[in-house]
Short mmCIF file of N, CA and C and ligand atoms in Angstrom, two decimals:
data_model
loop_
_atom_site.label_atom_id
_atom_site.label_comp_id
_atom_site.label_asym_id
_atom_site.label_seq_id
_atom_site.Cartn_x
_atom_site.Cartn_y
_atom_site.Cartn_z
N MET A 1 129.42 4.28 -78.94
CA MET A 1 128.12 4.70 -79.47
C MET A 1 126.97 4.02 -78.71
N ALA A 2 127.18 2.73 -78.51
CA ALA A 2 126.16 1.97 -77.77
C ALA A 2 126.04 2.50 -76.34
N LEU A 3 127.18 2.92 -75.79
CA LEU A 3 127.18 3.44 -74.42
C LEU A 3 126.38 4.74 -74.33
N VAL A 4 126.54 5.59 -75.35
CA VAL A 4 125.80 6.86 -75.38
C VAL A 4 124.31 6.59 -75.46
N SER A 5 123.95 5.67 -76.33
CA SER A 5 122.53 5.32 -76.49
C SER A 5 121.96 4.77 -75.18
N PHE A 6 122.75 3.94 -74.51
CA PHE A 6 122.31 3.36 -73.24
C PHE A 6 122.10 4.45 -72.19
N LYS A 7 123.06 5.42 -72.18
CA LYS A 7 122.95 6.52 -71.23
C LYS A 7 121.69 7.34 -71.51
N ASN A 8 121.44 7.57 -72.79
CA ASN A 8 120.23 8.32 -73.15
C ASN A 8 118.98 7.61 -72.68
N THR A 9 118.98 6.30 -72.83
CA THR A 9 117.81 5.50 -72.40
C THR A 9 117.61 5.64 -70.89
N ILE A 10 118.71 5.57 -70.15
CA ILE A 10 118.61 5.69 -68.68
C ILE A 10 118.05 7.06 -68.31
N LEU A 11 118.62 8.10 -68.94
CA LEU A 11 118.15 9.45 -68.63
C LEU A 11 116.68 9.63 -68.99
N HIS A 12 116.33 9.09 -70.14
CA HIS A 12 114.92 9.20 -70.58
C HIS A 12 113.99 8.51 -69.58
N ASN A 13 114.41 7.31 -69.14
CA ASN A 13 113.56 6.57 -68.21
C ASN A 13 113.47 7.24 -66.84
N LEU A 14 114.50 7.95 -66.48
CA LEU A 14 114.48 8.62 -65.18
C LEU A 14 113.49 9.77 -65.15
N VAL A 15 113.33 10.45 -66.28
CA VAL A 15 112.46 11.64 -66.28
C VAL A 15 111.07 11.39 -66.86
N SER A 16 110.89 10.27 -67.55
CA SER A 16 109.57 10.05 -68.17
C SER A 16 108.63 9.28 -67.23
N LYS A 17 107.35 9.35 -67.57
CA LYS A 17 106.33 8.64 -66.77
C LYS A 17 106.43 7.14 -67.02
N PRO A 18 106.03 6.32 -66.05
CA PRO A 18 106.07 4.86 -66.29
C PRO A 18 105.15 4.44 -67.44
N LYS A 19 105.58 3.44 -68.18
CA LYS A 19 104.77 2.96 -69.31
C LYS A 19 103.64 2.05 -68.83
N THR A 20 103.81 1.51 -67.65
CA THR A 20 102.76 0.63 -67.13
C THR A 20 101.75 1.44 -66.32
N ARG A 21 100.55 0.86 -66.16
CA ARG A 21 99.52 1.54 -65.37
C ARG A 21 99.56 1.00 -63.95
N ARG A 22 99.22 1.83 -63.00
CA ARG A 22 99.10 1.35 -61.61
C ARG A 22 97.88 0.43 -61.54
N ALA A 23 97.97 -0.53 -60.63
CA ALA A 23 96.83 -1.44 -60.47
C ALA A 23 95.62 -0.63 -60.05
N GLU A 24 94.52 -0.81 -60.74
CA GLU A 24 93.32 -0.04 -60.41
C GLU A 24 92.63 -0.66 -59.21
N LYS A 25 92.04 0.22 -58.42
CA LYS A 25 91.34 -0.29 -57.24
C LYS A 25 89.87 -0.54 -57.56
N GLU A 26 89.38 0.06 -58.60
CA GLU A 26 87.98 -0.12 -58.96
C GLU A 26 87.87 -0.58 -60.40
N TYR A 27 86.82 -1.34 -60.69
CA TYR A 27 86.61 -1.81 -62.05
C TYR A 27 86.32 -0.62 -62.97
N PRO A 28 86.68 -0.74 -64.24
CA PRO A 28 86.34 0.34 -65.17
C PRO A 28 84.82 0.47 -65.34
N VAL A 29 84.38 1.62 -65.79
CA VAL A 29 82.95 1.87 -66.00
C VAL A 29 82.40 0.83 -66.98
N GLY A 30 81.22 0.32 -66.68
CA GLY A 30 80.60 -0.66 -67.58
C GLY A 30 80.84 -2.09 -67.14
N THR A 31 81.76 -2.29 -66.20
CA THR A 31 82.01 -3.66 -65.71
C THR A 31 80.91 -4.01 -64.69
N ARG A 32 80.52 -5.26 -64.68
CA ARG A 32 79.41 -5.63 -63.80
C ARG A 32 79.84 -5.80 -62.35
N GLY A 33 81.09 -6.05 -62.11
CA GLY A 33 81.54 -6.21 -60.73
C GLY A 33 81.31 -7.61 -60.20
N HIS A 34 81.29 -7.73 -58.91
CA HIS A 34 81.08 -9.04 -58.29
C HIS A 34 80.03 -8.90 -57.19
N VAL A 35 79.43 -10.03 -56.81
CA VAL A 35 78.32 -9.99 -55.86
C VAL A 35 78.84 -9.80 -54.44
N GLU A 36 78.24 -8.85 -53.74
CA GLU A 36 78.56 -8.63 -52.32
C GLU A 36 77.25 -8.69 -51.54
N ASN A 37 77.33 -9.15 -50.30
CA ASN A 37 76.14 -9.27 -49.46
C ASN A 37 76.33 -8.51 -48.16
N ASP A 38 75.38 -7.66 -47.83
CA ASP A 38 75.39 -6.95 -46.56
C ASP A 38 74.72 -7.86 -45.52
N MET A 39 75.53 -8.50 -44.69
CA MET A 39 75.00 -9.50 -43.77
C MET A 39 74.22 -8.89 -42.61
N ASP A 40 74.12 -7.56 -42.58
CA ASP A 40 73.24 -6.91 -41.60
C ASP A 40 71.79 -6.94 -42.09
N LEU A 41 71.63 -7.03 -43.42
CA LEU A 41 70.28 -6.95 -44.01
C LEU A 41 69.73 -8.31 -44.42
N CYS A 42 70.63 -9.23 -44.76
CA CYS A 42 70.21 -10.54 -45.27
C CYS A 42 69.36 -11.28 -44.22
N VAL A 43 68.29 -11.94 -44.68
CA VAL A 43 67.46 -12.72 -43.76
C VAL A 43 67.53 -14.22 -44.08
N LEU A 44 68.47 -14.59 -44.94
CA LEU A 44 68.69 -15.99 -45.31
C LEU A 44 67.42 -16.63 -45.89
N CYS A 45 66.68 -15.86 -46.69
CA CYS A 45 65.44 -16.41 -47.26
C CYS A 45 65.74 -17.45 -48.34
N GLY A 46 66.92 -17.36 -48.98
CA GLY A 46 67.32 -18.35 -49.97
C GLY A 46 66.88 -18.06 -51.39
N LEU A 47 66.20 -16.93 -51.60
CA LEU A 47 65.70 -16.62 -52.95
C LEU A 47 66.86 -16.45 -53.94
N CYS A 48 67.93 -15.83 -53.50
CA CYS A 48 69.09 -15.62 -54.41
C CYS A 48 69.64 -16.97 -54.86
N SER A 49 69.66 -17.92 -53.94
CA SER A 49 70.18 -19.25 -54.25
C SER A 49 69.29 -19.96 -55.27
N ILE A 50 67.98 -19.78 -55.13
CA ILE A 50 67.03 -20.40 -56.05
C ILE A 50 67.15 -19.78 -57.45
N LYS A 51 67.33 -18.47 -57.49
CA LYS A 51 67.36 -17.75 -58.77
C LYS A 51 68.69 -17.88 -59.51
N CYS A 52 69.76 -18.21 -58.81
CA CYS A 52 71.09 -18.23 -59.44
C CYS A 52 71.18 -19.34 -60.50
N PRO A 53 71.45 -18.98 -61.76
CA PRO A 53 71.46 -20.00 -62.81
C PRO A 53 72.66 -20.93 -62.75
N THR A 54 73.70 -20.54 -62.04
CA THR A 54 74.90 -21.40 -61.99
C THR A 54 75.08 -22.07 -60.62
N HIS A 55 74.10 -21.92 -59.75
CA HIS A 55 74.15 -22.51 -58.40
C HIS A 55 75.40 -22.06 -57.65
N ALA A 56 75.72 -20.78 -57.79
CA ALA A 56 76.93 -20.27 -57.14
C ALA A 56 76.68 -19.91 -55.68
N ILE A 57 75.41 -19.78 -55.30
CA ILE A 57 75.08 -19.32 -53.94
C ILE A 57 74.48 -20.46 -53.12
N THR A 58 74.91 -20.55 -51.87
CA THR A 58 74.33 -21.54 -50.94
C THR A 58 73.92 -20.81 -49.67
N VAL A 59 72.73 -21.13 -49.19
CA VAL A 59 72.25 -20.53 -47.94
C VAL A 59 72.05 -21.65 -46.93
N ASP A 60 72.66 -21.50 -45.76
CA ASP A 60 72.51 -22.50 -44.69
C ASP A 60 71.82 -21.81 -43.51
N LYS A 61 70.52 -22.06 -43.39
CA LYS A 61 69.76 -21.38 -42.34
C LYS A 61 70.18 -21.85 -40.94
N ALA A 62 70.48 -23.14 -40.82
CA ALA A 62 70.85 -23.66 -39.50
C ALA A 62 72.16 -23.03 -39.01
N ALA A 63 73.12 -22.94 -39.92
CA ALA A 63 74.41 -22.36 -39.53
C ALA A 63 74.42 -20.85 -39.65
N LYS A 64 73.32 -20.29 -40.16
CA LYS A 64 73.18 -18.83 -40.37
C LYS A 64 74.30 -18.28 -41.26
N THR A 65 74.54 -18.99 -42.37
CA THR A 65 75.60 -18.54 -43.28
C THR A 65 75.08 -18.40 -44.72
N TRP A 66 75.75 -17.54 -45.44
CA TRP A 66 75.48 -17.31 -46.87
C TRP A 66 76.82 -17.48 -47.59
N SER A 67 76.86 -18.34 -48.62
CA SER A 67 78.13 -18.63 -49.29
C SER A 67 78.02 -18.39 -50.78
N ILE A 68 79.15 -18.03 -51.38
CA ILE A 68 79.18 -17.84 -52.83
C ILE A 68 80.48 -18.41 -53.38
N MET A 69 80.38 -19.04 -54.56
CA MET A 69 81.59 -19.52 -55.26
C MET A 69 81.88 -18.50 -56.36
N PRO A 70 82.81 -17.59 -56.13
CA PRO A 70 83.03 -16.49 -57.08
C PRO A 70 83.35 -16.98 -58.49
N MET A 71 84.04 -18.12 -58.62
CA MET A 71 84.42 -18.56 -59.96
C MET A 71 83.26 -19.22 -60.71
N SER A 72 82.19 -19.51 -60.01
CA SER A 72 81.00 -20.05 -60.70
C SER A 72 80.05 -18.94 -61.10
N CYS A 73 80.25 -17.77 -60.53
CA CYS A 73 79.34 -16.64 -60.80
C CYS A 73 79.61 -16.06 -62.19
N ILE A 74 78.54 -15.83 -62.92
CA ILE A 74 78.69 -15.25 -64.27
C ILE A 74 78.25 -13.78 -64.30
N GLN A 75 78.12 -13.20 -63.14
CA GLN A 75 77.76 -11.77 -63.00
C GLN A 75 76.47 -11.41 -63.74
N CYS A 76 75.48 -12.27 -63.65
CA CYS A 76 74.23 -11.99 -64.36
C CYS A 76 73.34 -11.01 -63.61
N ARG A 77 73.61 -10.82 -62.31
CA ARG A 77 72.85 -9.87 -61.47
C ARG A 77 71.48 -10.40 -61.05
N CYS A 78 71.15 -11.61 -61.42
CA CYS A 78 69.82 -12.14 -61.13
C CYS A 78 69.55 -12.15 -59.62
N CYS A 79 70.55 -12.56 -58.85
CA CYS A 79 70.38 -12.61 -57.39
C CYS A 79 70.17 -11.21 -56.83
N VAL A 80 70.93 -10.26 -57.34
CA VAL A 80 70.83 -8.87 -56.84
C VAL A 80 69.44 -8.33 -57.11
N ASP A 81 68.93 -8.57 -58.31
CA ASP A 81 67.62 -8.02 -58.68
C ASP A 81 66.48 -8.69 -57.93
N ASN A 82 66.68 -9.91 -57.45
CA ASN A 82 65.59 -10.63 -56.78
C ASN A 82 65.67 -10.62 -55.27
N CYS A 83 66.70 -10.05 -54.70
CA CYS A 83 66.83 -10.06 -53.23
C CYS A 83 65.76 -9.15 -52.62
N PRO A 84 64.86 -9.71 -51.80
CA PRO A 84 63.77 -8.87 -51.26
C PRO A 84 64.26 -7.85 -50.24
N LYS A 85 65.39 -8.09 -49.63
CA LYS A 85 65.90 -7.16 -48.60
C LYS A 85 66.94 -6.18 -49.16
N LYS A 86 67.22 -6.29 -50.46
CA LYS A 86 68.22 -5.40 -51.10
C LYS A 86 69.57 -5.48 -50.38
N SER A 87 69.89 -6.66 -49.90
CA SER A 87 71.19 -6.80 -49.22
C SER A 87 72.31 -7.12 -50.21
N LEU A 88 71.93 -7.55 -51.42
CA LEU A 88 72.95 -7.88 -52.42
C LEU A 88 73.24 -6.69 -53.32
N SER A 89 74.50 -6.60 -53.75
CA SER A 89 74.87 -5.53 -54.69
C SER A 89 76.06 -6.03 -55.51
N MET A 90 76.32 -5.31 -56.60
CA MET A 90 77.48 -5.66 -57.42
C MET A 90 78.63 -4.75 -57.00
N GLY A 91 79.57 -5.30 -56.26
CA GLY A 91 80.73 -4.53 -55.78
C GLY A 91 81.67 -4.22 -56.93
N LEU A 92 82.23 -3.03 -56.91
CA LEU A 92 83.10 -2.61 -58.01
C LEU A 92 84.56 -2.54 -57.63
N ARG A 93 84.91 -3.06 -56.48
CA ARG A 93 86.33 -3.05 -56.09
C ARG A 93 86.98 -4.37 -56.49
N PHE A 94 88.22 -4.29 -56.96
CA PHE A 94 88.94 -5.50 -57.36
C PHE A 94 89.12 -6.44 -56.18
N GLN A 95 89.08 -7.72 -56.46
CA GLN A 95 89.29 -8.71 -55.41
C GLN A 95 90.65 -9.38 -55.60
N GLU A 96 91.09 -10.04 -54.58
CA GLU A 96 92.35 -10.78 -54.65
C GLU A 96 92.27 -11.83 -55.74
N PRO A 97 93.26 -11.89 -56.64
CA PRO A 97 93.23 -12.97 -57.63
C PRO A 97 93.51 -14.32 -56.97
N GLY A 98 93.08 -15.39 -57.59
CA GLY A 98 93.33 -16.71 -57.01
C GLY A 98 93.29 -17.78 -58.08
N GLU A 99 93.85 -18.94 -57.75
CA GLU A 99 93.89 -20.04 -58.71
C GLU A 99 92.88 -21.12 -58.38
N GLU A 100 92.46 -21.14 -57.12
CA GLU A 100 91.57 -22.24 -56.70
C GLU A 100 90.12 -21.79 -56.70
N LYS A 101 89.24 -22.77 -56.89
CA LYS A 101 87.80 -22.49 -56.85
C LYS A 101 87.37 -22.47 -55.38
N ILE A 102 87.45 -21.31 -54.80
CA ILE A 102 87.11 -21.21 -53.39
C ILE A 102 85.63 -20.91 -53.19
N THR A 103 85.16 -21.15 -52.00
CA THR A 103 83.80 -20.75 -51.60
C THR A 103 83.95 -19.73 -50.48
N LYS A 104 83.37 -18.58 -50.68
CA LYS A 104 83.43 -17.55 -49.64
C LYS A 104 82.16 -17.65 -48.80
N THR A 105 82.35 -17.78 -47.49
CA THR A 105 81.20 -17.94 -46.59
C THR A 105 81.13 -16.76 -45.62
N PHE A 106 79.93 -16.23 -45.47
CA PHE A 106 79.71 -15.10 -44.57
C PHE A 106 78.63 -15.48 -43.56
N LYS A 107 78.88 -15.11 -42.31
CA LYS A 107 77.90 -15.42 -41.26
C LYS A 107 77.00 -14.21 -41.04
N LEU A 108 75.75 -14.51 -40.73
CA LEU A 108 74.81 -13.43 -40.44
C LEU A 108 75.35 -12.60 -39.28
N SER A 109 75.23 -11.29 -39.36
CA SER A 109 75.78 -10.43 -38.31
C SER A 109 74.97 -10.57 -37.02
N GLU A 110 75.60 -10.21 -35.92
CA GLU A 110 74.92 -10.28 -34.61
C GLU A 110 73.65 -9.42 -34.64
N LYS A 111 73.75 -8.28 -35.32
CA LYS A 111 72.61 -7.36 -35.41
C LYS A 111 71.44 -8.04 -36.13
N ALA A 112 71.76 -8.72 -37.26
CA ALA A 112 70.70 -9.37 -38.02
C ALA A 112 70.11 -10.55 -37.24
N ILE A 113 70.97 -11.29 -36.53
CA ILE A 113 70.47 -12.42 -35.73
C ILE A 113 69.53 -11.90 -34.64
N ALA A 114 69.94 -10.81 -33.98
CA ALA A 114 69.10 -10.24 -32.91
C ALA A 114 67.76 -9.77 -33.49
N ALA A 115 67.79 -9.14 -34.67
CA ALA A 115 66.55 -8.65 -35.28
C ALA A 115 65.63 -9.81 -35.63
N GLN A 116 66.21 -10.89 -36.17
CA GLN A 116 65.39 -12.05 -36.53
C GLN A 116 64.79 -12.70 -35.29
N GLU A 117 65.60 -12.80 -34.23
CA GLU A 117 65.10 -13.43 -33.00
C GLU A 117 63.96 -12.59 -32.42
N ALA A 118 64.10 -11.27 -32.48
CA ALA A 118 63.04 -10.39 -31.96
C ALA A 118 61.75 -10.57 -32.77
N LEU A 119 61.90 -10.70 -34.10
CA LEU A 119 60.72 -10.91 -34.96
C LEU A 119 60.03 -12.22 -34.63
N MET A 120 60.85 -13.29 -34.46
CA MET A 120 60.28 -14.60 -34.16
C MET A 120 59.59 -14.59 -32.80
N LYS A 121 60.21 -13.90 -31.83
CA LYS A 121 59.62 -13.83 -30.49
C LYS A 121 58.27 -13.10 -30.56
N ALA A 122 58.23 -12.00 -31.29
CA ALA A 122 56.98 -11.23 -31.41
C ALA A 122 55.90 -12.07 -32.09
N ALA A 123 56.29 -12.84 -33.12
CA ALA A 123 55.32 -13.68 -33.82
C ALA A 123 54.79 -14.76 -32.90
N LYS A 124 55.69 -15.36 -32.09
CA LYS A 124 55.25 -16.40 -31.15
C LYS A 124 54.29 -15.82 -30.12
N GLU A 125 54.61 -14.62 -29.63
CA GLU A 125 53.75 -13.98 -28.62
C GLU A 125 52.37 -13.67 -29.21
N ARG A 126 52.35 -13.22 -30.46
CA ARG A 126 51.06 -12.93 -31.10
C ARG A 126 50.24 -14.21 -31.24
N ALA A 127 50.92 -15.30 -31.66
CA ALA A 127 50.22 -16.57 -31.83
C ALA A 127 49.68 -17.09 -30.50
N ALA A 128 50.49 -16.94 -29.43
CA ALA A 128 50.06 -17.40 -28.11
C ALA A 128 48.88 -16.58 -27.63
N ALA A 129 48.90 -15.27 -27.86
CA ALA A 129 47.80 -14.39 -27.43
C ALA A 129 46.53 -14.75 -28.18
N ALA A 130 46.66 -15.03 -29.48
CA ALA A 130 45.49 -15.39 -30.28
C ALA A 130 44.90 -16.71 -29.80
N ALA A 131 45.78 -17.68 -29.47
CA ALA A 131 45.31 -18.99 -28.99
C ALA A 131 44.61 -18.84 -27.65
N ALA A 132 45.16 -17.99 -26.77
CA ALA A 132 44.56 -17.78 -25.45
C ALA A 132 43.18 -17.13 -25.59
N ALA A 133 43.09 -16.17 -26.49
CA ALA A 133 41.80 -15.48 -26.69
C ALA A 133 40.75 -16.46 -27.21
N LYS A 134 41.18 -17.35 -28.10
CA LYS A 134 40.26 -18.35 -28.67
C LYS A 134 39.78 -19.31 -27.59
N ALA A 135 40.73 -19.74 -26.73
CA ALA A 135 40.39 -20.67 -25.66
C ALA A 135 39.42 -20.02 -24.68
N ALA A 136 39.66 -18.75 -24.36
CA ALA A 136 38.79 -18.03 -23.42
C ALA A 136 37.38 -17.91 -23.99
N GLN A 137 37.31 -17.67 -25.27
CA GLN A 137 36.02 -17.53 -25.95
C GLN A 137 35.25 -18.85 -25.93
N ALA A 138 36.01 -19.94 -26.16
CA ALA A 138 35.38 -21.27 -26.15
C ALA A 138 34.87 -21.60 -24.76
N ALA A 139 35.63 -21.21 -23.71
CA ALA A 139 35.23 -21.49 -22.34
C ALA A 139 33.98 -20.71 -21.96
N GLN A 140 33.79 -19.55 -22.54
CA GLN A 140 32.63 -18.71 -22.20
C GLN A 140 31.35 -19.13 -22.90
N GLY A 141 31.43 -20.12 -23.75
CA GLY A 141 30.17 -20.60 -24.34
C GLY A 141 30.17 -20.69 -25.83
N GLY A 142 31.27 -20.96 -26.38
CA GLY A 142 31.29 -21.28 -27.80
C GLY A 142 31.58 -20.11 -28.69
N ALA A 143 30.93 -20.19 -29.80
CA ALA A 143 31.28 -19.25 -30.87
C ALA A 143 30.86 -17.83 -30.51
N ALA A 144 31.52 -16.91 -31.11
CA ALA A 144 31.19 -15.51 -30.90
C ALA A 144 29.82 -15.22 -31.46
N PRO A 145 29.09 -14.29 -30.81
CA PRO A 145 27.75 -13.98 -31.34
C PRO A 145 27.82 -13.48 -32.77
N ALA A 146 26.84 -13.96 -33.55
CA ALA A 146 26.82 -13.56 -34.96
C ALA A 146 26.48 -12.09 -35.05
N PRO A 147 27.05 -11.40 -35.98
CA PRO A 147 26.74 -9.97 -36.11
C PRO A 147 25.25 -9.78 -36.39
N ALA A 148 24.68 -8.74 -35.75
CA ALA A 148 23.24 -8.48 -35.89
C ALA A 148 22.89 -8.18 -37.33
N LYS A 149 21.75 -8.78 -37.74
CA LYS A 149 21.33 -8.56 -39.13
C LYS A 149 20.69 -7.20 -39.25
N ALA A 150 20.84 -6.61 -40.38
CA ALA A 150 20.20 -5.32 -40.61
C ALA A 150 18.70 -5.55 -40.76
N PRO A 151 17.88 -4.68 -40.15
CA PRO A 151 16.42 -4.88 -40.26
C PRO A 151 15.96 -4.85 -41.70
N ALA A 152 15.04 -5.82 -42.00
CA ALA A 152 14.55 -5.89 -43.38
C ALA A 152 13.78 -4.63 -43.72
N GLN A 153 14.01 -4.16 -44.89
CA GLN A 153 13.33 -2.92 -45.30
C GLN A 153 11.90 -3.22 -45.70
N ALA A 154 10.98 -2.39 -45.23
CA ALA A 154 9.57 -2.58 -45.58
C ALA A 154 9.37 -2.30 -47.06
N ALA A 155 8.53 -3.16 -47.69
CA ALA A 155 8.27 -2.97 -49.12
C ALA A 155 7.51 -1.66 -49.32
N PRO A 156 7.81 -0.91 -50.34
CA PRO A 156 7.11 0.35 -50.56
C PRO A 156 5.63 0.12 -50.79
N ALA A 157 4.83 0.95 -50.15
CA ALA A 157 3.37 0.79 -50.25
C ALA A 157 2.91 1.03 -51.67
N LYS A 158 2.03 0.06 -52.11
CA LYS A 158 1.52 0.20 -53.48
C LYS A 158 0.49 1.33 -53.51
N PRO A 159 0.43 2.09 -54.57
CA PRO A 159 -0.63 3.11 -54.65
C PRO A 159 -2.00 2.44 -54.74
N ALA A 160 -2.91 2.99 -54.02
CA ALA A 160 -4.25 2.40 -53.98
C ALA A 160 -4.87 2.41 -55.36
N GLU A 161 -5.45 1.18 -55.71
CA GLU A 161 -6.07 1.07 -57.04
C GLU A 161 -7.45 1.74 -57.01
N THR A 162 -7.75 2.36 -58.06
CA THR A 162 -9.06 3.05 -58.14
C THR A 162 -9.91 2.40 -59.21
N ASP A 163 -11.19 2.17 -58.93
CA ASP A 163 -12.10 1.60 -59.93
C ASP A 163 -12.47 2.66 -60.93
N LYS A 164 -12.46 2.27 -62.17
CA LYS A 164 -12.86 3.26 -63.18
C LYS A 164 -14.24 2.92 -63.70
S1 SF4 B 201 70.86 -12.22 -49.95
FE1 SF4 B 201 68.75 -11.55 -50.17
S2 SF4 B 201 67.76 -13.16 -51.38
FE2 SF4 B 201 69.69 -13.99 -50.61
S3 SF4 B 201 69.15 -15.04 -48.71
FE3 SF4 B 201 69.78 -12.94 -48.17
S4 SF4 B 201 67.86 -11.76 -48.12
FE4 SF4 B 201 67.44 -13.66 -49.23
S1 SF4 B 202 75.25 -12.73 -60.32
FE1 SF4 B 202 74.12 -14.40 -61.32
S2 SF4 B 202 75.58 -16.09 -61.42
FE2 SF4 B 202 76.41 -14.61 -59.94
S3 SF4 B 202 75.68 -15.35 -57.97
FE3 SF4 B 202 74.17 -13.84 -58.71
S4 SF4 B 202 72.62 -15.05 -59.79
FE4 SF4 B 202 74.43 -16.36 -59.54
#
């Protein structure tokens, strides 16, 4: 009898759907997700690090890196909402589980580094041009001529008084 029951169980399991769910690749609707940074857009301004209530984010401008401690993050979205370059977002894909409190570090992309260097170079060139123009003006005789004053308007003529 037990053998028949066992056989039935085997047959049932062979034709029925699995009772377990496949591992999902995306978080269910309504989940906040985890913080992701597009290192092509980030300018390492550090605002996300300042705004983070749990100090989960670190920005190292010298090393051109942005780091996050995922286990310290409480998914409040504060960093995402305050990022001026919109490089942060709440990713909805599952991440590798882990037991240790790791820090994930991302380096600024070559594209972002090149863009920043171009901006700094342009700013330096503008500053140098402004300084040169100022020096040339000083050499020519001091301050720039004051803008011409508008001619004073003549007072309206009074009507001639008549003796009564
Ligand atoms: S992620 Fe946004 S707020 Fe944070 S350093 Fe980069 S640009 Fe600034
Ligand atoms: S979501 Fe909140 S806790 Fe997580 S890194 Fe951003 S600011 Fe910090």
